[in-house]
PDB file of C-alpha atoms in Angstrom:
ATOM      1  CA  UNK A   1       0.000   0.000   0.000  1.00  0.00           C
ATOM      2  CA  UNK A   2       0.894   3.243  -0.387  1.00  0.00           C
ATOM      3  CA  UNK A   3       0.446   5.876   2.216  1.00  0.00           C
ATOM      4  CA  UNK A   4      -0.938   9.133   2.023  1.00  0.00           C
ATOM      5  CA  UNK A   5       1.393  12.312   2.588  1.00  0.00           C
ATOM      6  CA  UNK A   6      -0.308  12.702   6.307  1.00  0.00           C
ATOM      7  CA  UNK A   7       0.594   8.850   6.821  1.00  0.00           C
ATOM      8  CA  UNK A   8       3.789   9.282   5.947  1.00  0.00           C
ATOM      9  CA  UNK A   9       4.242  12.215   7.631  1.00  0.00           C
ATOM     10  CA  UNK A  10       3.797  10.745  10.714  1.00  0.00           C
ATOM     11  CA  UNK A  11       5.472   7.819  10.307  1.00  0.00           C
ATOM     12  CA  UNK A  12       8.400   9.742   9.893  1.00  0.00           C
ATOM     13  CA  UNK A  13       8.211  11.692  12.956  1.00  0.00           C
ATOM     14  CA  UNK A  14       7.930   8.942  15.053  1.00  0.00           C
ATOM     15  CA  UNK A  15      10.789   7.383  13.292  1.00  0.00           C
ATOM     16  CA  UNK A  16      12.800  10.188  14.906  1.00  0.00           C
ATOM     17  CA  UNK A  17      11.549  10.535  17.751  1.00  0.00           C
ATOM     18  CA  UNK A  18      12.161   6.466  17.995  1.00  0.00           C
ATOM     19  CA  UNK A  19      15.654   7.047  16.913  1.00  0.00           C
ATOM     20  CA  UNK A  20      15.643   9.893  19.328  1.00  0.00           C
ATOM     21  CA  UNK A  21      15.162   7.892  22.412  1.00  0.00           C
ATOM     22  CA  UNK A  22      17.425   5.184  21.370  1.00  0.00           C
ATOM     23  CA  UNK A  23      20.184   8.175  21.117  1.00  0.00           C
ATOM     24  CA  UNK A  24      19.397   9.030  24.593  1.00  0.00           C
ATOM     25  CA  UNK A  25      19.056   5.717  26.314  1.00  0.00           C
ATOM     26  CA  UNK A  26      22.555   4.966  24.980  1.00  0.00           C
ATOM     27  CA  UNK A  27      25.007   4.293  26.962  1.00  0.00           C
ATOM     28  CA  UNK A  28      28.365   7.165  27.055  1.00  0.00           C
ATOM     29  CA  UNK A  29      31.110   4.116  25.877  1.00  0.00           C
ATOM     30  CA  UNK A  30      29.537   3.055  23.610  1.00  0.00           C
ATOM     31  CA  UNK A  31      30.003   5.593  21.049  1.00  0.00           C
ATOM     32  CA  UNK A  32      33.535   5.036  20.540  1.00  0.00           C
ATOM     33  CA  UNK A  33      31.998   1.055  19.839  1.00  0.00           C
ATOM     34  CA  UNK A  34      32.159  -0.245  16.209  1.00  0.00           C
ATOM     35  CA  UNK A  35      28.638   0.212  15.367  1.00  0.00           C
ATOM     36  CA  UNK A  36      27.478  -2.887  12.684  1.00  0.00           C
ATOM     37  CA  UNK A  37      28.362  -0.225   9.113  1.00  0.00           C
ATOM     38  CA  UNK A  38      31.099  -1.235   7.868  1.00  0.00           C
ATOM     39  CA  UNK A  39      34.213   0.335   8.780  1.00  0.00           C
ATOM     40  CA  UNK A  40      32.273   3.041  11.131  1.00  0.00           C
ATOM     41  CA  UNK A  41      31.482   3.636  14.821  1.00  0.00           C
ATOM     42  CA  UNK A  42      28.784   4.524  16.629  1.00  0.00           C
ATOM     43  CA  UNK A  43      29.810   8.197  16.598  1.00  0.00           C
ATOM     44  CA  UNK A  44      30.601   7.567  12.795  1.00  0.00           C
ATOM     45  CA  UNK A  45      26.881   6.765  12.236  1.00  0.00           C
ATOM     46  CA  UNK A  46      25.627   9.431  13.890  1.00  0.00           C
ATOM     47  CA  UNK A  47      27.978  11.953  12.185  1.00  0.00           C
ATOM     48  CA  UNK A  48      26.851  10.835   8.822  1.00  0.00           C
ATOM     49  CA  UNK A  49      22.949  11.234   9.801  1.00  0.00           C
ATOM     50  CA  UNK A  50      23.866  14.872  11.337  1.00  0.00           C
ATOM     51  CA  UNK A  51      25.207  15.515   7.803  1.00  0.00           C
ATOM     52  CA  UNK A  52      22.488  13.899   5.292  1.00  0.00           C
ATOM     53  CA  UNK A  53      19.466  15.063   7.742  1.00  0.00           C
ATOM     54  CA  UNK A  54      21.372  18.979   7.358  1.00  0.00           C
ATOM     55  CA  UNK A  55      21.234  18.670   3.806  1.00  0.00           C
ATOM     56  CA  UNK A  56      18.137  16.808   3.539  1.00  0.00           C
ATOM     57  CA  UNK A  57      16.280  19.828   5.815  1.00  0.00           C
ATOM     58  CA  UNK A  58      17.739  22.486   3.840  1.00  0.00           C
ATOM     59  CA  UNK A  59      16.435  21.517   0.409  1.00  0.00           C
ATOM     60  CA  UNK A  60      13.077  21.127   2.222  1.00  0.00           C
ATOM     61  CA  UNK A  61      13.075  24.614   3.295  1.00  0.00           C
ATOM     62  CA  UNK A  62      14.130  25.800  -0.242  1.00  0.00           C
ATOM     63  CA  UNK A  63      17.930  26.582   0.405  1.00  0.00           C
ATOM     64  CA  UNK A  64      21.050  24.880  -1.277  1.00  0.00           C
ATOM     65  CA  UNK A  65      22.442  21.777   0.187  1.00  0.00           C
ATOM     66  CA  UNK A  66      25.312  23.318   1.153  1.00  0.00           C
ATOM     67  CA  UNK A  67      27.659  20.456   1.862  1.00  0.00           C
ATOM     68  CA  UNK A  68      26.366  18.366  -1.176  1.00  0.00           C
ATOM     69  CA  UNK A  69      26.764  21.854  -3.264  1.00  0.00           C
ATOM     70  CA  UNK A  70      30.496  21.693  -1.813  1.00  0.00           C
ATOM     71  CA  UNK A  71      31.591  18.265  -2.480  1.00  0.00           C
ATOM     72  CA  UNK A  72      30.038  18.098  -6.225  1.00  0.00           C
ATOM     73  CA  UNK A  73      32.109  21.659  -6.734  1.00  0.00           C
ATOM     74  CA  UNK A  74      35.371  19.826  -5.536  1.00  0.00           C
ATOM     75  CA  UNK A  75      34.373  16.830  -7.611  1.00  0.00           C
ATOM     76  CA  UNK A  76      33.819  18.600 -10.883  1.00  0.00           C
ATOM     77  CA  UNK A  77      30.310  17.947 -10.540  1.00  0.00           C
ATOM     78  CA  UNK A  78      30.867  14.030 -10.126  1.00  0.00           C
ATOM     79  CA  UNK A  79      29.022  12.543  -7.695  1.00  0.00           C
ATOM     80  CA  UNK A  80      30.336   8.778  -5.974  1.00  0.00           C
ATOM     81  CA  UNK A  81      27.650   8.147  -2.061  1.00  0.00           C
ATOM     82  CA  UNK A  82      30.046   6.812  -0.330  1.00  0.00           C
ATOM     83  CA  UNK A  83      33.144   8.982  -0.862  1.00  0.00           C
ATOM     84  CA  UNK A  84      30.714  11.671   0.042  1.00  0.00           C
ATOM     85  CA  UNK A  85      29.435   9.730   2.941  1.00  0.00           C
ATOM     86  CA  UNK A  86      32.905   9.247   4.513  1.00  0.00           C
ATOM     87  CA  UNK A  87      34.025  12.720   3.470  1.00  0.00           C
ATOM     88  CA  UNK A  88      31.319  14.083   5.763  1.00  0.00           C
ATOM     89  CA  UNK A  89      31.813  12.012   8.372  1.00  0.00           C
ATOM     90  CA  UNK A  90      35.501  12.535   8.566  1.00  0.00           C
ATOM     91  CA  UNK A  91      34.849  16.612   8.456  1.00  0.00           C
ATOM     92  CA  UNK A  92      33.469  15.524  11.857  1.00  0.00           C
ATOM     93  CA  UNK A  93      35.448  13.320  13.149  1.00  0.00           C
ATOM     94  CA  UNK A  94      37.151  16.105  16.138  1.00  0.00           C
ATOM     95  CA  UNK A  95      33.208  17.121  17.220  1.00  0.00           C
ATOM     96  CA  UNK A  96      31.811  15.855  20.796  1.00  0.00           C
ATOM     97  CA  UNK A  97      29.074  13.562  20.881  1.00  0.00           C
ATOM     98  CA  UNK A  98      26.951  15.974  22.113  1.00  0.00           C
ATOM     99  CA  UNK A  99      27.392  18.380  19.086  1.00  0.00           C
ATOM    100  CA  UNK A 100      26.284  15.775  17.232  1.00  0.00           C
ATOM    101  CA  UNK A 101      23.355  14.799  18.803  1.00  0.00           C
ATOM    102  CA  UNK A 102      22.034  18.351  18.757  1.00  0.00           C
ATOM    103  CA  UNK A 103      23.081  18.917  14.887  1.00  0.00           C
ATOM    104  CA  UNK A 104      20.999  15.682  14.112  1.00  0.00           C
ATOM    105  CA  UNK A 105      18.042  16.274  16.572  1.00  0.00           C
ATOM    106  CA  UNK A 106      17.260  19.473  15.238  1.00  0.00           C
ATOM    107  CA  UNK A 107      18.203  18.552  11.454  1.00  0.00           C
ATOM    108  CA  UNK A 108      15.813  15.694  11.386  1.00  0.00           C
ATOM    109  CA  UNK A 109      12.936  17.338  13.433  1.00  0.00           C
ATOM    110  CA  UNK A 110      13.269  20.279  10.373  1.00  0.00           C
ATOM    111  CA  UNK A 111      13.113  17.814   7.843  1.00  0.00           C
ATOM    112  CA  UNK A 112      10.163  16.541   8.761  1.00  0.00           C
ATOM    113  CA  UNK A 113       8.531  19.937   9.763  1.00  0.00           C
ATOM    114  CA  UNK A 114       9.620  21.515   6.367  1.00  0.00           C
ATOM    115  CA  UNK A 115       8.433  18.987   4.780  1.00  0.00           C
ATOM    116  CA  UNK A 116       4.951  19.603   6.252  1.00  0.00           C
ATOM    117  CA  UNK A 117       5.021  22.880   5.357  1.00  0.00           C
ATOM    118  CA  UNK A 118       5.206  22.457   1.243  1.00  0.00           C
ATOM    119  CA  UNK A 119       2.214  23.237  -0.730  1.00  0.00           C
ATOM    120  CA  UNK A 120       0.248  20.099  -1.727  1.00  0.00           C
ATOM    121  CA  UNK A 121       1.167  21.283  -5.416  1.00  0.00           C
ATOM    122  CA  UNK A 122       5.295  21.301  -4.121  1.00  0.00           C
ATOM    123  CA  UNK A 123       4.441  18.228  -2.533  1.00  0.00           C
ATOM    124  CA  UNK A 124       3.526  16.167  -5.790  1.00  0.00           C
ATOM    125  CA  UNK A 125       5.756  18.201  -8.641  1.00  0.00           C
ATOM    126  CA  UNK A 126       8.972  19.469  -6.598  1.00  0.00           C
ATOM    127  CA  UNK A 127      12.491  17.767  -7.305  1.00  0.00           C
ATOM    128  CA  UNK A 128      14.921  18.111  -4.604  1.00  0.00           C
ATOM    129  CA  UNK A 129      18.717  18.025  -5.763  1.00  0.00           C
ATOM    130  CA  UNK A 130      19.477  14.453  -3.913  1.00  0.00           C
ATOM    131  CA  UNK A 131      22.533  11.936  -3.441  1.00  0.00           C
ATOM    132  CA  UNK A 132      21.989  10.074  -7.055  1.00  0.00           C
ATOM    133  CA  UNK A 133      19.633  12.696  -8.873  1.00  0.00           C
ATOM    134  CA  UNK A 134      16.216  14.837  -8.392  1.00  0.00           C
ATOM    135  CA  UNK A 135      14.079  12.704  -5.872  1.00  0.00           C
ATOM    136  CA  UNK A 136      10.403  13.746  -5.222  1.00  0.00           C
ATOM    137  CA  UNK A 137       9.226  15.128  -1.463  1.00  0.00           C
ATOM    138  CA  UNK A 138       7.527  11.993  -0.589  1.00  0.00           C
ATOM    139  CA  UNK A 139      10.553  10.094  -1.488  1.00  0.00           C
ATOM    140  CA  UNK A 140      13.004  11.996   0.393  1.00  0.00           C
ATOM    141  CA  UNK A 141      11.024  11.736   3.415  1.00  0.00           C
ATOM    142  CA  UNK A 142      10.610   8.070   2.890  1.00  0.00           C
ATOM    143  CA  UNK A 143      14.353   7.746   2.093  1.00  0.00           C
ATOM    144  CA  UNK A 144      15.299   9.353   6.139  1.00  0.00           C
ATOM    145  CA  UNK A 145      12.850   7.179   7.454  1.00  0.00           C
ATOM    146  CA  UNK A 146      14.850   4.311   5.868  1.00  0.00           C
ATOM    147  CA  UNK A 147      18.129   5.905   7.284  1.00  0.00           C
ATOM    148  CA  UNK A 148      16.972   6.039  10.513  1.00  0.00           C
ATOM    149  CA  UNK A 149      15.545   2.789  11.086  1.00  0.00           C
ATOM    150  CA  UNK A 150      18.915   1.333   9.218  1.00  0.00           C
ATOM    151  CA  UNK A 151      20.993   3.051  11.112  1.00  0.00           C
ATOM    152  CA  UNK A 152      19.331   2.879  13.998  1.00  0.00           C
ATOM    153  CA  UNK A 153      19.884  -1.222  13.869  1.00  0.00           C
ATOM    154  CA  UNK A 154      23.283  -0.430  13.054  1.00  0.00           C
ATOM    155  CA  UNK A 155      23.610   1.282  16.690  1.00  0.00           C
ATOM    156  CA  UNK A 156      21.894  -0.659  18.616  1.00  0.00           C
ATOM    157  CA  UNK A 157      24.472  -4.107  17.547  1.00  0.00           C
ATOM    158  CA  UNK A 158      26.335  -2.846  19.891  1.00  0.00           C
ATOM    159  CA  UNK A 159      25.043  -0.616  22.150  1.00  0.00           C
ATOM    160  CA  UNK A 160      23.519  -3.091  24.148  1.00  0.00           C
ATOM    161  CA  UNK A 161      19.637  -1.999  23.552  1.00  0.00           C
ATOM    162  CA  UNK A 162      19.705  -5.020  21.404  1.00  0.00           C
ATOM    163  CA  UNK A 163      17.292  -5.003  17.773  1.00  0.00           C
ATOM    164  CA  UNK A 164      13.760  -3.508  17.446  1.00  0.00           C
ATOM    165  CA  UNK A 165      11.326  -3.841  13.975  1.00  0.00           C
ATOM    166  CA  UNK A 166       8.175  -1.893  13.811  1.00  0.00           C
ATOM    167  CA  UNK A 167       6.313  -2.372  11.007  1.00  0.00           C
ATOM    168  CA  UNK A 168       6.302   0.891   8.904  1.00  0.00           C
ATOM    169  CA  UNK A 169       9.945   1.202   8.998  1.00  0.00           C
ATOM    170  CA  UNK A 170      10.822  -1.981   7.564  1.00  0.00           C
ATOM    171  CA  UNK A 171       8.184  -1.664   5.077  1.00  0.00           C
ATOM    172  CA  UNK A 172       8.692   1.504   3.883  1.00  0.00           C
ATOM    173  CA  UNK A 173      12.815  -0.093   3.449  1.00  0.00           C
ATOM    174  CA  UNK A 174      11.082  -2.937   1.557  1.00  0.00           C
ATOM    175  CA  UNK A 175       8.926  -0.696  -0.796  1.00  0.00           C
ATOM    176  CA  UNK A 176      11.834   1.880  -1.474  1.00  0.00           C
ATOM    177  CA  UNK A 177      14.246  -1.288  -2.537  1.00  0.00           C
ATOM    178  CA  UNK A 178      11.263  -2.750  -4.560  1.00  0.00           C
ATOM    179  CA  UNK A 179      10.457   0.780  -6.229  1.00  0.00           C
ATOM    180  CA  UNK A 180      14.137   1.064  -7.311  1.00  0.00           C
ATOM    181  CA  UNK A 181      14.668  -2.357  -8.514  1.00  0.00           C
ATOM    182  CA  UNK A 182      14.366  -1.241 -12.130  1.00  0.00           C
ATOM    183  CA  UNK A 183      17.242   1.696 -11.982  1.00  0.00           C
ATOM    184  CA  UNK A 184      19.236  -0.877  -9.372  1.00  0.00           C
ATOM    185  CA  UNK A 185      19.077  -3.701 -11.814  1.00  0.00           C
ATOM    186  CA  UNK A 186      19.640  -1.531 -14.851  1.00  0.00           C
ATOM    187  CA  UNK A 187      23.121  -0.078 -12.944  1.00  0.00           C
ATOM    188  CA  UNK A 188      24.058  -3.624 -12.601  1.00  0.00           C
ATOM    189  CA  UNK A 189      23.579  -4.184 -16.456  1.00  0.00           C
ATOM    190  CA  UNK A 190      20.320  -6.002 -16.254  1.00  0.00           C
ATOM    191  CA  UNK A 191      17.941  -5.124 -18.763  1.00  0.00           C
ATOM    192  CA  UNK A 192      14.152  -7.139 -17.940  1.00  0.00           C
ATOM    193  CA  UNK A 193      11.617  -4.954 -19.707  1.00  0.00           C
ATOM    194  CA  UNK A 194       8.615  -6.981 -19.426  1.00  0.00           C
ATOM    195  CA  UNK A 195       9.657  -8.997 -16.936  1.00  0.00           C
ATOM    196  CA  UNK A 196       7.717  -8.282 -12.795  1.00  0.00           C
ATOM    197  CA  UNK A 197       8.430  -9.602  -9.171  1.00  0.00           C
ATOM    198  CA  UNK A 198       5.968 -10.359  -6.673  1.00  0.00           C
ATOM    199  CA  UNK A 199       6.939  -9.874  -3.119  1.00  0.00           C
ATOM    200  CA  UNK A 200       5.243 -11.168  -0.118  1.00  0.00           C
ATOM    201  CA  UNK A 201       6.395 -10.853   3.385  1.00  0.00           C
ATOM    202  CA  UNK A 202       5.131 -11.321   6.499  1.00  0.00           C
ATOM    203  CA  UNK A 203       6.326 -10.525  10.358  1.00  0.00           C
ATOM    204  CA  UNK A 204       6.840  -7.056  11.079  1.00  0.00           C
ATOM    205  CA  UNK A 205       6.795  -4.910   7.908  1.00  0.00           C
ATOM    206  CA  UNK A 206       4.265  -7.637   6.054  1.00  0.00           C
ATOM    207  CA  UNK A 207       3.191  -6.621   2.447  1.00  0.00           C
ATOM    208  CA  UNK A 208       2.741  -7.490  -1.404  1.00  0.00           C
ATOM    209  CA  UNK A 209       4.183  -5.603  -4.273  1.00  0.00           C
ATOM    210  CA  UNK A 210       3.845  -6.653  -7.656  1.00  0.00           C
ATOM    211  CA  UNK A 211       6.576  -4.706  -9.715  1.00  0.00           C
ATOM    212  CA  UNK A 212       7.942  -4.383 -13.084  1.00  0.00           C
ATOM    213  CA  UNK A 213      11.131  -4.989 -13.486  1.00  0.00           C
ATOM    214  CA  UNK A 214      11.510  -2.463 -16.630  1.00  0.00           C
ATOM    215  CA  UNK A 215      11.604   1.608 -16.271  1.00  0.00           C
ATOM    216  CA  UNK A 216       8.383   2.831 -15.511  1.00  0.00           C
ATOM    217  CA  UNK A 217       6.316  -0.633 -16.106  1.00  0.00           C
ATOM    218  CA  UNK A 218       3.293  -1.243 -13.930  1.00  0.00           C
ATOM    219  CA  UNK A 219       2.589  -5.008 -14.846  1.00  0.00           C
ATOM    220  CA  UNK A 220      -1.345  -5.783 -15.507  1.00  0.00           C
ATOM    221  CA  UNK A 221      -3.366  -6.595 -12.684  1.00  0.00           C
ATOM    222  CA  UNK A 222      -4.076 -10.204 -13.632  1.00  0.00           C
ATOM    223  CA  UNK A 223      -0.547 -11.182 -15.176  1.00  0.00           C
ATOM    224  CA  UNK A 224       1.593 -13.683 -13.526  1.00  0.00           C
ATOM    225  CA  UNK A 225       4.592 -12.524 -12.109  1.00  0.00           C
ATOM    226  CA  UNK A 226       7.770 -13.965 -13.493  1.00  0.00           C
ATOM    227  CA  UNK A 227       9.292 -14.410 -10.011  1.00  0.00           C
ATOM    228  CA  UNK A 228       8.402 -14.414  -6.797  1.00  0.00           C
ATOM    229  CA  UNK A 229       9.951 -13.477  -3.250  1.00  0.00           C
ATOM    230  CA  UNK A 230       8.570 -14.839  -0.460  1.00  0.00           C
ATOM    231  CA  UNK A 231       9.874 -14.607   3.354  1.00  0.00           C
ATOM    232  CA  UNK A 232      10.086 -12.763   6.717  1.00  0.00           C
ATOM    233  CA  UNK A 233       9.752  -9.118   6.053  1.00  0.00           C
ATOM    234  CA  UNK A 234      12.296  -7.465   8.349  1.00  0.00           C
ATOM    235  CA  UNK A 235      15.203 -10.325   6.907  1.00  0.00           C
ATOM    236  CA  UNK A 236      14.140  -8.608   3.302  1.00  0.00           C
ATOM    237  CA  UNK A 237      14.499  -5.207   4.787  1.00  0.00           C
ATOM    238  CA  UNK A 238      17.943  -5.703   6.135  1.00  0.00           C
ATOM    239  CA  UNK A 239      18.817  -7.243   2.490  1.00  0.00           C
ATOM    240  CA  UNK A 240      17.617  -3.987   1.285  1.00  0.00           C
ATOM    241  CA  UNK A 241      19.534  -1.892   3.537  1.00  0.00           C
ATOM    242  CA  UNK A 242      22.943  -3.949   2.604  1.00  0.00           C
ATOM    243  CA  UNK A 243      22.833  -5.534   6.538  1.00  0.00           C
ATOM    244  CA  UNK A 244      22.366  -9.068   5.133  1.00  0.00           C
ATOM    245  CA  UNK A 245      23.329 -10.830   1.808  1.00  0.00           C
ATOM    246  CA  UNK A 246      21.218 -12.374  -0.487  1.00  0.00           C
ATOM    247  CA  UNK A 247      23.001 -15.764   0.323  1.00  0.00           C
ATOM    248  CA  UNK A 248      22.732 -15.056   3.969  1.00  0.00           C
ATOM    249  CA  UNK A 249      18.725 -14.970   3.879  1.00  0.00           C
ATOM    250  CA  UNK A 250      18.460 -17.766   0.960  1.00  0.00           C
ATOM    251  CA  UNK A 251      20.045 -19.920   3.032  1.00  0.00           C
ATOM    252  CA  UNK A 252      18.220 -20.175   6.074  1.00  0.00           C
ATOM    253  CA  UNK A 253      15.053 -20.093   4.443  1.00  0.00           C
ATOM    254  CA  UNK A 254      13.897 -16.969   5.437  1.00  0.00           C
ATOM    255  CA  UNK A 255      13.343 -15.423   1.893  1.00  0.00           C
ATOM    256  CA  UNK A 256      12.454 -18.202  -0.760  1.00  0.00           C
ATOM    257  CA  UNK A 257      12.846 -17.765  -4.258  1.00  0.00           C
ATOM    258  CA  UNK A 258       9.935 -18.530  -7.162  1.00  0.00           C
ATOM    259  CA  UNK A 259       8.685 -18.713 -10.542  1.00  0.00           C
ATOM    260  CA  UNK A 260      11.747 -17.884 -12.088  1.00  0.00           C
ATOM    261  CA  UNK A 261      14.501 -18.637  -9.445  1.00  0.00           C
ATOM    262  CA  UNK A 262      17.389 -17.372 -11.718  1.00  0.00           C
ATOM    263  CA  UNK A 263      15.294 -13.817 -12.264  1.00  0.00           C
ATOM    264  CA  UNK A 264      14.152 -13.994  -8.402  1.00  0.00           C
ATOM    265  CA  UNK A 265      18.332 -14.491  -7.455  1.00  0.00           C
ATOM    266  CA  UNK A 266      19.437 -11.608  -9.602  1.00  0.00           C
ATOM    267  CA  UNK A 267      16.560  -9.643  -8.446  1.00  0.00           C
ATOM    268  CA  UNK A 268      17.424 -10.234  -4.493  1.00  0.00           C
ATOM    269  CA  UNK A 269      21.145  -9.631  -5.173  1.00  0.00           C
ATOM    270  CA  UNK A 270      20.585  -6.077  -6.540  1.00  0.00           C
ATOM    271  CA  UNK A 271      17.684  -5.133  -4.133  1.00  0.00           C
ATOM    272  CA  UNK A 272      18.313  -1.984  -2.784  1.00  0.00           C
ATOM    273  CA  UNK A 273      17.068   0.759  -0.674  1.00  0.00           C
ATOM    274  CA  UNK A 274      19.601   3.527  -1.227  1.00  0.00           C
ATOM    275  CA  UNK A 275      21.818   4.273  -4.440  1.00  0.00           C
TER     276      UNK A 275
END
């Protein structure tokens, strides 16, 4: 299903207030833990989300993304996510915790409040300026909701407040990986016009999609699907987010491939919720 701008709206404030508390309730040490991101800490994490929330509540408000604006200048206008991910963090790396904290608190609470603010006619045409090209308001919003639950997880490994899935977040990571399949699998070199997936998950996050796997294809209602995913949502989710590997969730059965298995392997390898 898709939600309705209010829905969504709401899901993403209590996203971060949810990620809020799990900030707080943290304890001191364990900041300077590895956090489960590759190659990052805790403090690591949180640095990045201070920097994409920033950018991500001043294209909301109508300003330049200044730090995104700075790193395509230096790059010639070339863009690569995670050279700009660990540039940002590293720009950080001397702050205190606590400056962080406060830079993302009040970074994602604008998002989301700027985001309520945009005209309904904003709301459905804008194009914000984003990590891999223009992105839609709804889409951006999704897209921190999806960084906050992710990275959320990715704290908590090892904070000690252990794993938590609530069902909107790990949908909404689910339906962002399933609505990018087509531009994922195409960047792999996959071309499958005509070809669709059907996904059904249950557990928290449950939900269907049936999806072409082609640019812009919206497969009839009453066609078969040429493979099928079928599982526990939140494994999918974390396959989505890069947390867990195709093989990893294959092989203990909690995602089971259909219909085509070849299609429904190449499909799960490139699923995606992020460029």
């Amino acid at each position: 299903m898709s939600l309705d701008r209010e829905q969504l709206l709401g899901v993403a404030y209590a996203e971060r207030q949810r990620l809020g508390r799990m900030i707080q309730y943290a304890e001191p040490e364990t900041w300077e833990l590895a956090s489960a991101a590759d190659g990052w800490w805790n403090r690591d994490v949180l640095a990045h989300l201070a920097a994409s929330d920033t950018a991500a509540a001043q294209l909301m408000a109508g300003e330049p993304a200044i730090e995104l604006e700075e790193f395509r200048s230096a790059h010639d206008g070339a863009f690569d996510v995670d050279a700009f991910n660990a540039w940002t963090v590293s720009r950080r790396s001397g702050a205190e915790i606590r400056e962080l904290i406060e830079t993302w608190g009040k970074a994602a609470e604008s998002c989301v409040a700027y985001a309520a603010l945009l005209t309904d006619e904003r709301w459905a045409t804008a194009r914000f300026p984003w990590l891999a090209g223009d992105i839609a308001a709804r889409y951006l919003v999704q897209s921190r909701i999806v960084e906050w639950f992710l990275h959320g997880e990715d704290m908590r490994a090892t904070n000690g407040l252990g794993p938590q899935y609530q069902h909107w977040p790990v949908h909404l990571t689910i339906d962002l990986g399933v609505r990018m399949l087509p531009w994922a699998l195409s960047q792999a070199g996959y071309e499958l016009e005509g070809r669709s997936l059907l996904v059904e998950v249950q557990g928290a996050g449950q939900g269907s999609w049936h999806w072409g796997l082609g640019s812009g294809e919206v497969p009839p209602g009453a066609r078969k699907p040429d493979a099928t995913l079928r599982g526990r949502a939140p494994q999918l989710a974390l396959v989505a987010g890069r947390r867990l590997s195709a093989d990893d969730v294959t092989a203990s059965g909690a995602v089971v491939l259909g219909g085509d298995r070849e299609l429904a392997g190449v499909v799960l390898q490139q699923l995606r919720a992020y460029p």
